[in-house]
Amino acid sequence: MADIGKVLRERLAAAFETVTGSTVDPALRRSRHADFQADGALGRPDARAVAAAVVAAADLGDLCANVSVSGPGFINLTLAGGALAQWLAAAAADPRLGVSTVEPETVVVDYSGPNAAKEMHVGHLRSTVIGDAAVRVLEFLGHTVIRQNHLGDWGTNFGMLVEHLRDGGVLDPGDMSAFYAAARRRFEADSDFQERARRRVLLLQAGDVDTIEQWRTVVEISRVYLMSVYDRLDVRLRETDFAGESTYSGALDDVVAELSAKGLLRESDGALCAFPEGFPSPLVVRKRDGGYGYAATDLAALRYRTQELHATRLLYVIGTPQRHHLEMVFAVARAAGWLVPPARAQHIAFGSVLGTDGKMLRTRAGGAIKLTALLDEAVARADDPAIGIGALKYADLSNDRIKDYTFDFDRMLALSGDTAPYLQYAHVRVRSIFRKGNVDVPIAAFTVTHPAEHALALELLEFPGIVREAGETLAFHRLTAHLHAVAVAFSAFFEQCPVLRAQGPVRESRLALCGLTARTLQVGLDLLGIDVPERMLHRAPTLSAATVRRPLAPGSPESPRGNAERDASHTSCTP
Ligand code: ARG
């Protein structure tokens, strides 16, 4: 099923072509003056005349109640209630709510990527939350998605860590930082330990059986810790998605050989470097001491993803500071023929997490924040994991991901404003209407007459287009903004239109609108990895001054117990 915006766009494009004899983007968008506005005629000397001719030529009779030209040549479109009702019925009859699948691709999503033997930090949290939303949206659209957790489990640090383990250091999955800190302290203070750690790295790289076994212990315990975090976050990363740096250690010699054979490496200062065009500095592929680093591993991983996994779209959900590194890796891979169209790689970059003081998130004492402590606090404050974790994910995803985002428990947990609890609450309200009215069969008989019904219908019908767009741009704040708009439109509808007290087909249709709203919120939130609770009993509305839009009266739709009483006390709402 196509979405209504797409059909309008197609019909207008056809009319523009008839009128102008060329392809014109109708530039259709939602509008405050009508339902939609098309600006495709603007910028032409005869814009108003073209717009009028397009209106005359366009085949919109079955969709629009009114089409007019205003200003310098805007085309204003108001949809007909009957058309909205038909589209709503089709969406409601579809388990996918009208979101069609797309031409499937194999997509690799590289996300989370924490480092073994260390605590996950908030940057890894962002990657995990954003990457998981990407996985869910892309899977929903029909792609074959391969999750890859590029765990930092290889490299010189592991000499020190294995040596510390051999000396009796205890690695506790409940407290990852202690072990690492202790090893580090010894490495810095004790030159004998330092020397042993250096030798241990060589043994590790040479595949010494004993050393490998101890290294594996370190990685295994890290995995237990990480899985416990993923479990709490309710993300789709599984043990089998771990493809750490060590996975590629056996392929690095070959990567270098292939790059050399293709003439892409030059020696510089004893190191083997690639000099991709347009970059000021080289990419060090093999260090002077013969060791390999982060760059070589990423080249091997990329080659594996396109050549072995046959992925055509590679997504790297990594913070903005690694942009330069990734761009160089992509450039070298292109030169090597590992990233040939249609295959392409995209850096899904994101900003830093800031505290409410505008600085990098820290504990009050100035230390690094423990991720598990953040999760504990979110859940404790919300009194419900679905709400606490949901709020935290939503706060991250509702922010333009390129920008830094401010971590603020009060704001993310507020029951009003652009928050997960607000959307979850809208969903809970519908569920409670259904319980009160003893409605359990899905109803799909719509009539759209009241302006608030019209406005809600418009929002609901935008969902398919928004989801498809999210699959392209991975700009999830557009999806959250849409879901928020649905909840706001629902609030206005519920305030103005009695549901259970209405009669006959009006009641049926309003129940159906409630039902489709609930499903849209539930499916939409699920695409973001956010659960909807069946009830929200434990929390009084948190009304922080910053997020309240208007004063709340008792029994207003924002009040948790308000809807039933309010619905019963309705006196006027005539469509
Ligand atoms: N372990 C890295 C870090 O903590 C992130 C890995 C991201 N993925 C990649 N293919 N480089 O910064």
Short mmCIF file of N, CA and C in Angstrom, two decimals, residues 8 166 170 398:
data_model
loop_
_atom_site.label_atom_id
_atom_site.label_comp_id
_atom_site.label_asym_id
_atom_site.label_seq_id
_atom_site.Cartn_x
_atom_site.Cartn_y
_atom_site.Cartn_z
N LEU A 8 -0.56 11.70 -3.56
CA LEU A 8 -0.76 13.12 -3.90
C LEU A 8 0.41 13.63 -4.73
N ARG A 166 47.11 -13.60 35.11
CA ARG A 166 48.04 -14.67 35.52
C ARG A 166 48.55 -14.44 36.93
N VAL A 170 41.45 -10.49 39.65
CA VAL A 170 40.11 -11.06 39.53
C VAL A 170 39.23 -10.15 38.68
N SER A 398 15.38 11.01 20.07
CA SER A 398 14.56 12.16 19.66
C SER A 398 15.44 13.39 19.41
#
